[in-house]
Amino acid sequence: MTRERFFIVDAFAHIFRSFYAIRNIDNNAVYGFTMMLRKLIADENPEYLAIAFDTSEPTFRKELYPEYKANRDAMPESLVPQIPLIKEMIEGYNIPMVAMPGFEADDIIGTLAKRAAEQGVQAVIVSGDKDMLQLVQGDDIVMFDPKKGVHYLGEAGIPEFFGCRPNQIIDLLSIWGDSADNIPGVKGVGEKGAKKYLAEYGSLDGIYENLDKITAKRARTGFEEARETIDLTKTLITIRTDLDLTFDKDTYVRKEPDANGLRAFFTRLDFKSLVDATPPKLKRISRDYQLLDTEERLKEVLAEIRDKGFFVFDIETTSLNTIEAELVGMALATEVNQAYYVPLRHEGQDATWSDSAEALLKDVLADTNIIKCAHNAKYDISVLFNLGWDVAGRIEDTMLMSYLINPNEDRHGMDHLAEKLLNYRTIHFDEVAGSGKDMVTFDKVPLDKACNYAAEDADITFQLYDILFPRLKEQDLHRVYDTVERPLIPVLARVENSGVQIDEGYLKTMSAKMAEEIEALEQAIYELAGEEFNIKSTKQLGVILFEKLGLPTVKKTSKTKSYSTDQSVLETLSAKGHALPAKLLEYRMFTKLKSTYVDALPTMICPKTGRVHSSFNQFVAATGRLSSNNPNLQNIPIRTEMGRDIRAAFVPRDGWVFVAADYSQIELRLMAHFSGDDTLVQGFRSGEDIHRRTAGEIMDVDVNLVTDDMRRAAKSINFGLIYGMGEFRLAQELGITRKKAREYMETYFEKMPRVLGFRDEVIEKAREIGEIRTYFGRHRQLPELASRNKNLQAQGERLAVNTLIQGTAAEIIKIAMIRLDEAIREQDLQAKLLLQVHDELVLECPEEEKEVVSRLLGETMEHVVHFEVPLVAEVRTGTNWKETK
DNA sequence: GCGTGAACGTAC
DNA sequence: GACGTACGTTCACGCA
């Protein structure tokens, strides 16, 4: 259990620091001090907190020694009016301020720290002032400098920092004196001398007893001259710890800040970033994390879980890779601030215990009457599935909730959410298990540390659930959560665990052939360039092409305004008859395919299963699509013949076949349904070539008279519609003038007016509510629409249309995956879903299941929704992925 | 040596 | 400035 902590802040030390560190804004000290305070609370989450102030009254030191601080300049004029503002801010945060006439903040801090330590609470002095080090006492009173981040100076830290023992600090400071406070020290003795004599004679008294032994003339004279004043110096330097102050927990315990008051205050001071920031909430004052290492206690907690019907769990393993991960322990949370850690297979644990504890946990996880919750549940259930555990019943996922609430955000990790939503800094994994080459697997982490870390994760997940689940409902996101995303989690876990087989030998052969081609191309390129250079360096290539050879520059790159050498540039140059760009295009294609796919895929084969287990990420794409990585199996080439050959390396297991299906034109079909445009709807209903049909309509010719060029133009517009393409892009794509492109688009919208109307309605609605909603109720905030920047607004408009179409298509295929998985399990088929590529699903099944799986796949995909136009899925089978096209 | 951003190219 | 969503590879560069 972590000890309670009392943080005491030296107000003026931080006020001056902020005042001088921050320039160019009004009320700089107020701002800086507020930021420091917020960070302190967020990062450290102290149980108790106080801020100590000096008063303007003369202090006892001044009475003893009139020259005390006599050399201090008056407070800068622009700082004076900020002091009452700072006090107002602190009141808003509801933090006690302590001041005592006749004494300094230091004395208040010293006394309070001592009193807190006497009551078993750790006192943390928030200051960068070295004088404060005299107060440090073991782990009972420590120092913390917020400017340097986490920098505790326990007693052990002092010798190396100061070069003397803690109980010598007052003497050391007395010898040095304090020029800032106008306190004279011992003349002729500097830092080195002071430390040396203290080390030799133990204390100031010791030095005076042995003064005759000091041979250095100047030092000895200095000490003799200071003999009269040294006691006074010592008194001035000594921080008092005997003031008439008590530490009582009720006074200093953290309290809820006045959020409205603070917002008004920050608005008044025009601190824009603070107005909208969540004020640090009070939380987690008392937490109870327990190690569950006896069967009796475990059973008690599990009984409580059964009784409640809900709990949070979080597993600890030896690896982030779900295939390789071994289960080490499981954390459970039953309510906020109440969590447990069940160590299962830590180093040295008894196997009898592991087996019996696991059996008990299995029962609860398999119990469909109990709701489970985890943060990123896919990970936990993947690992448990691999170990043969059943995780059944409703599984909530706080990471999923966070994603649905804000799909534009890319961080949904627990550490980040805890800081953002709970103002709490969690214990990070590397803080218990180390990082880099010092990292140990979790089974080597001592039980007390493991418990604090793991139980905290479960607890934080519980707290996130308490915040996120109500928001999900408030924002009307529970439907997409319940019908699409939450049921998808176990399906994805199974897809990832299945993996896919790769024909390694085939790729190795292919790689060798490509290496030869690349070698030849390299030579030809060097020849044409007249020198050898790094062809892969766009910088070097630009110099060769546009400076050495003097080819005309086609365009510059957007960020750095350097020569662009991309495909379109090389094609333009090649079309002008230049030989080098043509070779470069070929070289680029070979090297791209070889390094990204042919050579990379074999390295991703899992040694344990012999298959490639890509991740399918549910919380990445802002539209609701899945993404894939390690490796990305959603961008395997298909367009070029050479690229397509890579797909032949994806093979089913022995005696099995691939069954794949892709939605035909799903996004354009959604456009047809949403807009209700006659041409599109009729085109899709009659099953004819939709691009040909729209071409006929725009060009006003019979479908049979549509030329390839006309079809190409219509196809570009059809696709462009979904992305919000402009005439500039269309012109570029078709190699026509902007004027001509504009004419095409105008005709398109004249002939198919409801497409334009639909677009406008979507944008209008989105602008009104600030977000777009997909068919199944997913939302995406579109702040761009409220922007005063025209370009950003236009982008917002494109995002609105595209997210509706792309997001709805993503939901449809997700539902197909869920139903397919369900049907496969219900019908006891062996078929396994292996890949999803946005509009395509790839399965493998035994030869004898081929027909039934083909039919099941096609029908499942086609019957997800019943729209104005049919959804068509084209099913194919093959002995590798290439064959299924 | 390591992390990061830019440029490029693959997919839907 | 001009078409949406992703991910991986390579290079260049700054920092330790």
mmCIF file of N, CA, C and O in Angstrom, chain A residues 717-788:
data_model
loop_
_atom_site.group_PDB
_atom_site.id
_atom_site.type_symbol
_atom_site.label_atom_id
_atom_site.label_comp_id
_atom_site.label_asym_id
_atom_site.label_seq_id
_atom_site.Cartn_x
_atom_site.Cartn_y
_atom_site.Cartn_z
ATOM 1 N N ILE A 717 -15.451 10.340 -61.828
ATOM 2 C CA ILE A 717 -16.384 11.199 -61.091
ATOM 3 C C ILE A 717 -17.103 10.398 -60.016
ATOM 4 O O ILE A 717 -17.273 10.856 -58.890
ATOM 5 N N ASN A 718 -17.513 9.195 -60.366
ATOM 6 C CA ASN A 718 -18.193 8.354 -59.380
ATOM 7 C C ASN A 718 -17.335 8.149 -58.134
ATOM 8 O O ASN A 718 -17.821 8.274 -57.018
ATOM 9 N N PHE A 719 -16.073 7.834 -58.352
ATOM 10 C CA PHE A 719 -15.191 7.664 -57.207
ATOM 11 C C PHE A 719 -14.945 8.984 -56.511
ATOM 12 O O PHE A 719 -14.953 9.069 -55.285
ATOM 13 N N GLY A 720 -14.737 10.006 -57.344
ATOM 14 C CA GLY A 720 -14.435 11.322 -56.790
ATOM 15 C C GLY A 720 -15.530 11.831 -55.879
ATOM 16 O O GLY A 720 -15.261 12.498 -54.876
ATOM 17 N N LEU A 721 -16.738 11.470 -56.207
ATOM 18 C CA LEU A 721 -17.892 11.858 -55.404
ATOM 19 C C LEU A 721 -17.730 11.467 -53.943
ATOM 20 O O LEU A 721 -18.054 12.210 -53.026
ATOM 21 N N ILE A 722 -17.259 10.234 -53.774
ATOM 22 C CA ILE A 722 -17.123 9.675 -52.432
ATOM 23 C C ILE A 722 -16.040 10.410 -51.646
ATOM 24 O O ILE A 722 -16.103 10.518 -50.436
ATOM 25 N N TYR A 723 -15.039 10.934 -52.373
ATOM 26 C CA TYR A 723 -13.933 11.610 -51.703
ATOM 27 C C TYR A 723 -14.085 13.128 -51.712
ATOM 28 O O TYR A 723 -13.277 13.832 -51.139
ATOM 29 N N GLY A 724 -15.084 13.628 -52.449
ATOM 30 C CA GLY A 724 -15.242 15.076 -52.538
ATOM 31 C C GLY A 724 -14.246 15.712 -53.475
ATOM 32 O O GLY A 724 -13.727 16.804 -53.214
ATOM 33 N N MET A 725 -13.962 15.020 -54.570
ATOM 34 C CA MET A 725 -12.965 15.511 -55.519
ATOM 35 C C MET A 725 -13.390 16.832 -56.165
ATOM 36 O O MET A 725 -14.565 17.050 -56.435
ATOM 37 N N GLY A 726 -12.415 17.664 -56.466
ATOM 38 C CA GLY A 726 -12.695 18.924 -57.149
ATOM 39 C C GLY A 726 -12.345 18.819 -58.624
ATOM 40 O O GLY A 726 -11.806 17.808 -59.081
ATOM 41 N N GLU A 727 -12.629 19.880 -59.346
ATOM 42 C CA GLU A 727 -12.396 19.840 -60.796
ATOM 43 C C GLU A 727 -10.903 19.773 -61.131
ATOM 44 O O GLU A 727 -10.505 19.165 -62.119
ATOM 45 N N PHE A 728 -10.098 20.409 -60.277
ATOM 46 C CA PHE A 728 -8.651 20.395 -60.487
ATOM 47 C C PHE A 728 -8.129 18.961 -60.556
ATOM 48 O O PHE A 728 -7.419 18.565 -61.474
ATOM 49 N N ARG A 729 -8.548 18.208 -59.558
ATOM 50 C CA ARG A 729 -8.093 16.828 -59.472
ATOM 51 C C ARG A 729 -8.635 15.978 -60.630
ATOM 52 O O ARG A 729 -7.926 15.151 -61.199
ATOM 53 N N LEU A 730 -9.888 16.204 -60.961
ATOM 54 C CA LEU A 730 -10.501 15.444 -62.054
ATOM 55 C C LEU A 730 -9.781 15.721 -63.372
ATOM 56 O O LEU A 730 -9.494 14.802 -64.155
ATOM 57 N N ALA A 731 -9.449 17.001 -63.582
ATOM 58 C CA ALA A 731 -8.736 17.383 -64.798
ATOM 59 C C ALA A 731 -7.394 16.658 -64.871
ATOM 60 O O ALA A 731 -7.007 16.102 -65.895
ATOM 61 N N GLN A 732 -6.719 16.657 -63.727
ATOM 62 C CA GLN A 732 -5.406 16.024 -63.648
ATOM 63 C C GLN A 732 -5.518 14.518 -63.934
ATOM 64 O O GLN A 732 -4.746 13.958 -64.693
ATOM 65 N N GLU A 733 -6.516 13.931 -63.318
ATOM 66 C CA GLU A 733 -6.703 12.497 -63.422
ATOM 67 C C GLU A 733 -6.999 12.071 -64.863
ATOM 68 O O GLU A 733 -6.522 11.045 -65.334
ATOM 69 N N LEU A 734 -7.822 12.875 -65.544
ATOM 70 C CA LEU A 734 -8.234 12.487 -66.888
ATOM 71 C C LEU A 734 -7.365 13.120 -67.970
ATOM 72 O O LEU A 734 -7.533 12.834 -69.157
ATOM 73 N N GLY A 735 -6.453 13.988 -67.551
ATOM 74 C CA GLY A 735 -5.609 14.652 -68.541
ATOM 75 C C GLY A 735 -6.407 15.590 -69.441
ATOM 76 O O GLY A 735 -6.165 15.661 -70.650
ATOM 77 N N ILE A 736 -7.370 16.270 -68.833
ATOM 78 C CA ILE A 736 -8.175 17.228 -69.602
ATOM 79 C C ILE A 736 -8.071 18.607 -68.962
ATOM 80 O O ILE A 736 -7.467 18.743 -67.897
ATOM 81 N N THR A 737 -8.642 19.614 -69.591
ATOM 82 C CA THR A 737 -8.555 20.965 -69.011
ATOM 83 C C THR A 737 -9.500 21.080 -67.824
ATOM 84 O O THR A 737 -10.456 20.313 -67.683
ATOM 85 N N ARG A 738 -9.229 22.086 -67.004
ATOM 86 C CA ARG A 738 -10.078 22.325 -65.839
ATOM 87 C C ARG A 738 -11.499 22.674 -66.289
ATOM 88 O O ARG A 738 -12.476 22.299 -65.656
ATOM 89 N N LYS A 739 -11.526 23.416 -67.378
ATOM 90 C CA LYS A 739 -12.827 23.842 -67.905
ATOM 91 C C LYS A 739 -13.661 22.617 -68.284
ATOM 92 O O LYS A 739 -14.825 22.499 -67.900
ATOM 93 N N LYS A 740 -13.007 21.709 -68.990
ATOM 94 C CA LYS A 740 -13.682 20.492 -69.434
ATOM 95 C C LYS A 740 -14.133 19.661 -68.218
ATOM 96 O O LYS A 740 -15.242 19.129 -68.183
ATOM 97 N N ALA A 741 -13.234 19.593 -67.224
ATOM 98 C CA ALA A 741 -13.556 18.821 -66.026
ATOM 99 C C ALA A 741 -14.765 19.420 -65.323
ATOM 100 O O ALA A 741 -15.656 18.698 -64.859
ATOM 101 N N ARG A 742 -14.792 20.771 -65.272
ATOM 102 C CA ARG A 742 -15.916 21.432 -64.614
ATOM 103 C C ARG A 742 -17.223 21.124 -65.360
ATOM 104 O O ARG A 742 -18.246 20.851 -64.764
ATOM 105 N N GLU A 743 -17.124 21.139 -66.679
ATOM 106 C CA GLU A 743 -18.300 20.826 -67.482
ATOM 107 C C GLU A 743 -18.825 19.420 -67.189
ATOM 108 O O GLU A 743 -20.022 19.222 -66.996
ATOM 109 N N TYR A 744 -17.904 18.465 -67.121
ATOM 110 C CA TYR A 744 -18.298 17.088 -66.808
ATOM 111 C C TYR A 744 -19.062 17.024 -65.489
ATOM 112 O O TYR A 744 -20.108 16.408 -65.369
ATOM 113 N N MET A 745 -18.463 17.681 -64.503
ATOM 114 C CA MET A 745 -19.070 17.608 -63.173
ATOM 115 C C MET A 745 -20.431 18.289 -63.152
ATOM 116 O O MET A 745 -21.373 17.793 -62.525
ATOM 117 N N GLU A 746 -20.498 19.431 -63.832
ATOM 118 C CA GLU A 746 -21.787 20.140 -63.873
ATOM 119 C C GLU A 746 -22.862 19.285 -64.531
ATOM 120 O O GLU A 746 -23.985 19.199 -64.043
ATOM 121 N N THR A 747 -22.478 18.649 -65.637
ATOM 122 C CA THR A 747 -23.433 17.781 -66.320
ATOM 123 C C THR A 747 -23.842 16.620 -65.428
ATOM 124 O O THR A 747 -25.012 16.240 -65.368
ATOM 125 N N TYR A 748 -22.844 16.066 -64.740
ATOM 126 C CA TYR A 748 -23.121 14.948 -63.830
ATOM 127 C C TYR A 748 -24.212 15.339 -62.840
ATOM 128 O O TYR A 748 -25.191 14.618 -62.650
ATOM 129 N N PHE A 749 -24.040 16.497 -62.228
ATOM 130 C CA PHE A 749 -25.008 16.917 -61.208
ATOM 131 C C PHE A 749 -26.353 17.343 -61.808
ATOM 132 O O PHE A 749 -27.389 17.219 -61.163
ATOM 133 N N GLU A 750 -26.316 17.820 -63.058
ATOM 134 C CA GLU A 750 -27.581 18.160 -63.717
ATOM 135 C C GLU A 750 -28.389 16.906 -63.999
ATOM 136 O O GLU A 750 -29.600 16.860 -63.803
ATOM 137 N N LYS A 751 -27.682 15.878 -64.464
ATOM 138 C CA LYS A 751 -28.360 14.636 -64.811
ATOM 139 C C LYS A 751 -28.738 13.825 -63.572
ATOM 140 O O LYS A 751 -29.668 13.032 -63.607
ATOM 141 N N MET A 752 -27.946 14.015 -62.526
ATOM 142 C CA MET A 752 -28.225 13.266 -61.299
ATOM 143 C C MET A 752 -28.330 14.241 -60.133
ATOM 144 O O MET A 752 -27.481 14.253 -59.229
ATOM 145 N N PRO A 753 -29.382 15.040 -60.141
ATOM 146 C CA PRO A 753 -29.482 16.151 -59.194
ATOM 147 C C PRO A 753 -29.574 15.701 -57.737
ATOM 148 O O PRO A 753 -29.144 16.417 -56.830
ATOM 149 N N ARG A 754 -30.129 14.527 -57.508
ATOM 150 C CA ARG A 754 -30.289 14.119 -56.102
ATOM 151 C C ARG A 754 -28.955 13.800 -55.433
ATOM 152 O O ARG A 754 -28.851 13.824 -54.209
ATOM 153 N N VAL A 755 -27.940 13.508 -56.246
ATOM 154 C CA VAL A 755 -26.599 13.283 -55.683
ATOM 155 C C VAL A 755 -26.096 14.583 -55.075
ATOM 156 O O VAL A 755 -25.580 14.614 -53.954
ATOM 157 N N LEU A 756 -26.297 15.658 -55.801
ATOM 158 C CA LEU A 756 -25.876 16.973 -55.312
ATOM 159 C C LEU A 756 -26.711 17.378 -54.096
ATOM 160 O O LEU A 756 -26.183 17.883 -53.099
ATOM 161 N N GLY A 757 -28.029 17.120 -54.199
ATOM 162 C CA GLY A 757 -28.914 17.457 -53.088
ATOM 163 C C GLY A 757 -28.527 16.699 -51.821
ATOM 164 O O GLY A 757 -28.480 17.268 -50.725
ATOM 165 N N PHE A 758 -28.231 15.425 -51.974
ATOM 166 C CA PHE A 758 -27.814 14.591 -50.837
ATOM 167 C C PHE A 758 -26.550 15.157 -50.185
ATOM 168 O O PHE A 758 -26.472 15.318 -48.968
ATOM 169 N N ARG A 759 -25.583 15.514 -51.039
ATOM 170 C CA ARG A 759 -24.328 16.072 -50.564
ATOM 171 C C ARG A 759 -24.586 17.328 -49.722
ATOM 172 O O ARG A 759 -24.076 17.477 -48.608
ATOM 173 N N ASP A 760 -25.434 18.201 -50.276
ATOM 174 C CA ASP A 760 -25.720 19.455 -49.577
ATOM 175 C C ASP A 760 -26.447 19.229 -48.255
ATOM 176 O O ASP A 760 -26.144 19.870 -47.249
ATOM 177 N N GLU A 761 -27.392 18.291 -48.269
ATOM 178 C CA GLU A 761 -28.135 17.999 -47.034
ATOM 179 C C GLU A 761 -27.207 17.457 -45.948
ATOM 180 O O GLU A 761 -27.303 17.853 -44.785
ATOM 181 N N VAL A 762 -26.346 16.536 -46.355
ATOM 182 C CA VAL A 762 -25.404 15.942 -45.390
ATOM 183 C C VAL A 762 -24.540 17.028 -44.754
ATOM 184 O O VAL A 762 -24.361 17.082 -43.537
ATOM 185 N N ILE A 763 -24.028 17.908 -45.614
ATOM 186 C CA ILE A 763 -23.140 18.962 -45.120
ATOM 187 C C ILE A 763 -23.892 19.946 -44.219
ATOM 188 O O ILE A 763 -23.398 20.334 -43.159
ATOM 189 N N GLU A 764 -25.088 20.279 -44.628
ATOM 190 C CA GLU A 764 -25.882 21.230 -43.844
ATOM 191 C C GLU A 764 -26.162 20.688 -42.445
ATOM 192 O O GLU A 764 -25.976 21.360 -41.433
ATOM 193 N N LYS A 765 -26.586 19.436 -42.407
ATOM 194 C CA LYS A 765 -26.877 18.792 -41.128
ATOM 195 C C LYS A 765 -25.617 18.706 -40.258
ATOM 196 O O LYS A 765 -25.629 18.998 -39.064
ATOM 197 N N ALA A 766 -24.515 18.340 -40.900
ATOM 198 C CA ALA A 766 -23.252 18.198 -40.169
ATOM 199 C C ALA A 766 -22.814 19.545 -39.602
ATOM 200 O O ALA A 766 -22.348 19.648 -38.471
ATOM 201 N N ARG A 767 -22.981 20.594 -40.386
ATOM 202 C CA ARG A 767 -22.597 21.922 -39.928
ATOM 203 C C ARG A 767 -23.446 22.326 -38.721
ATOM 204 O O ARG A 767 -22.953 22.897 -37.752
ATOM 205 N N GLU A 768 -24.707 21.953 -38.788
ATOM 206 C CA GLU A 768 -25.647 22.306 -37.726
ATOM 207 C C GLU A 768 -25.284 21.624 -36.407
ATOM 208 O O GLU A 768 -25.295 22.244 -35.349
ATOM 209 N N ILE A 769 -24.949 20.348 -36.462
ATOM 210 C CA ILE A 769 -24.684 19.630 -35.210
ATOM 211 C C ILE A 769 -23.196 19.425 -34.933
ATOM 212 O O ILE A 769 -22.819 18.888 -33.896
ATOM 213 N N GLY A 770 -22.351 19.874 -35.862
ATOM 214 C CA GLY A 770 -20.905 19.811 -35.618
ATOM 215 C C GLY A 770 -20.300 18.430 -35.757
ATOM 216 O O GLY A 770 -19.146 18.209 -35.377
ATOM 217 N N GLU A 771 -21.070 17.498 -36.251
ATOM 218 C CA GLU A 771 -20.529 16.149 -36.418
ATOM 219 C C GLU A 771 -21.323 15.426 -37.499
ATOM 220 O O GLU A 771 -22.373 15.909 -37.945
ATOM 221 N N ILE A 772 -20.807 14.281 -37.927
ATOM 222 C CA ILE A 772 -21.522 13.462 -38.906
ATOM 223 C C ILE A 772 -21.884 12.142 -38.228
ATOM 224 O O ILE A 772 -21.134 11.643 -37.390
ATOM 225 N N ARG A 773 -23.054 11.612 -38.569
ATOM 226 C CA ARG A 773 -23.490 10.318 -38.028
ATOM 227 C C ARG A 773 -23.606 9.319 -39.161
ATOM 228 O O ARG A 773 -24.222 9.609 -40.196
ATOM 229 N N THR A 774 -23.070 8.131 -38.953
ATOM 230 C CA THR A 774 -23.214 7.081 -39.963
ATOM 231 C C THR A 774 -24.572 6.398 -39.813
ATOM 232 O O THR A 774 -25.311 6.672 -38.862
ATOM 233 N N TYR A 775 -24.852 5.480 -40.695
ATOM 234 C CA TYR A 775 -26.129 4.780 -40.681
ATOM 235 C C TYR A 775 -26.384 4.072 -39.353
ATOM 236 O O TYR A 775 -27.495 4.048 -38.844
ATOM 237 N N PHE A 776 -25.340 3.474 -38.786
ATOM 238 C CA PHE A 776 -25.524 2.737 -37.529
ATOM 239 C C PHE A 776 -25.254 3.599 -36.298
ATOM 240 O O PHE A 776 -25.174 3.087 -35.187
ATOM 241 N N GLY A 777 -25.069 4.885 -36.493
ATOM 242 C CA GLY A 777 -25.021 5.799 -35.351
ATOM 243 C C GLY A 777 -23.648 6.149 -34.821
ATOM 244 O O GLY A 777 -23.526 6.781 -33.770
ATOM 245 N N ARG A 778 -22.620 5.788 -35.549
ATOM 246 C CA ARG A 778 -21.277 6.233 -35.162
ATOM 247 C C ARG A 778 -21.191 7.724 -35.435
ATOM 248 O O ARG A 778 -21.810 8.221 -36.362
ATOM 249 N N HIS A 779 -20.445 8.453 -34.609
ATOM 250 C CA HIS A 779 -20.272 9.870 -34.922
ATOM 251 C C HIS A 779 -18.799 10.215 -35.111
ATOM 252 O O HIS A 779 -17.917 9.475 -34.703
ATOM 253 N N ARG A 780 -18.602 11.335 -35.786
ATOM 254 C CA ARG A 780 -17.252 11.878 -35.911
ATOM 255 C C ARG A 780 -17.380 13.396 -35.851
ATOM 256 O O ARG A 780 -18.096 13.991 -36.663
ATOM 257 N N GLN A 781 -16.710 13.971 -34.874
ATOM 258 C CA GLN A 781 -16.757 15.419 -34.727
ATOM 259 C C GLN A 781 -16.066 16.062 -35.926
ATOM 260 O O GLN A 781 -15.033 15.581 -36.403
ATOM 261 N N LEU A 782 -16.639 17.175 -36.400
ATOM 262 C CA LEU A 782 -16.056 17.877 -37.547
ATOM 263 C C LEU A 782 -15.829 19.346 -37.210
ATOM 264 O O LEU A 782 -16.551 20.224 -37.701
ATOM 265 N N PRO A 783 -14.829 19.619 -36.387
ATOM 266 C CA PRO A 783 -14.560 21.011 -35.989
ATOM 267 C C PRO A 783 -14.209 21.870 -37.204
ATOM 268 O O PRO A 783 -14.375 23.084 -37.174
ATOM 269 N N GLU A 784 -13.757 21.209 -38.275
ATOM 270 C CA GLU A 784 -13.385 21.948 -39.492
ATOM 271 C C GLU A 784 -14.553 22.776 -40.023
ATOM 272 O O GLU A 784 -14.350 23.853 -40.588
ATOM 273 N N LEU A 785 -15.759 22.257 -39.837
ATOM 274 C CA LEU A 785 -16.922 22.955 -40.392
ATOM 275 C C LEU A 785 -17.172 24.295 -39.707
ATOM 276 O O LEU A 785 -17.817 25.173 -40.269
ATOM 277 N N ALA A 786 -16.681 24.440 -38.483
ATOM 278 C CA ALA A 786 -16.889 25.692 -37.761
ATOM 279 C C ALA A 786 -15.727 26.659 -37.972
ATOM 280 O O ALA A 786 -15.725 27.768 -37.450
ATOM 281 N N SER A 787 -14.748 26.219 -38.732
ATOM 282 C CA SER A 787 -13.563 27.044 -38.936
ATOM 283 C C SER A 787 -13.884 28.268 -39.805
ATOM 284 O O SER A 787 -14.802 28.255 -40.610
ATOM 285 N N ARG A 788 -13.121 29.332 -39.599
ATOM 286 C CA ARG A 788 -13.289 30.509 -40.444
ATOM 287 C C ARG A 788 -12.396 30.393 -41.676
ATOM 288 O O ARG A 788 -12.481 31.182 -42.591
#
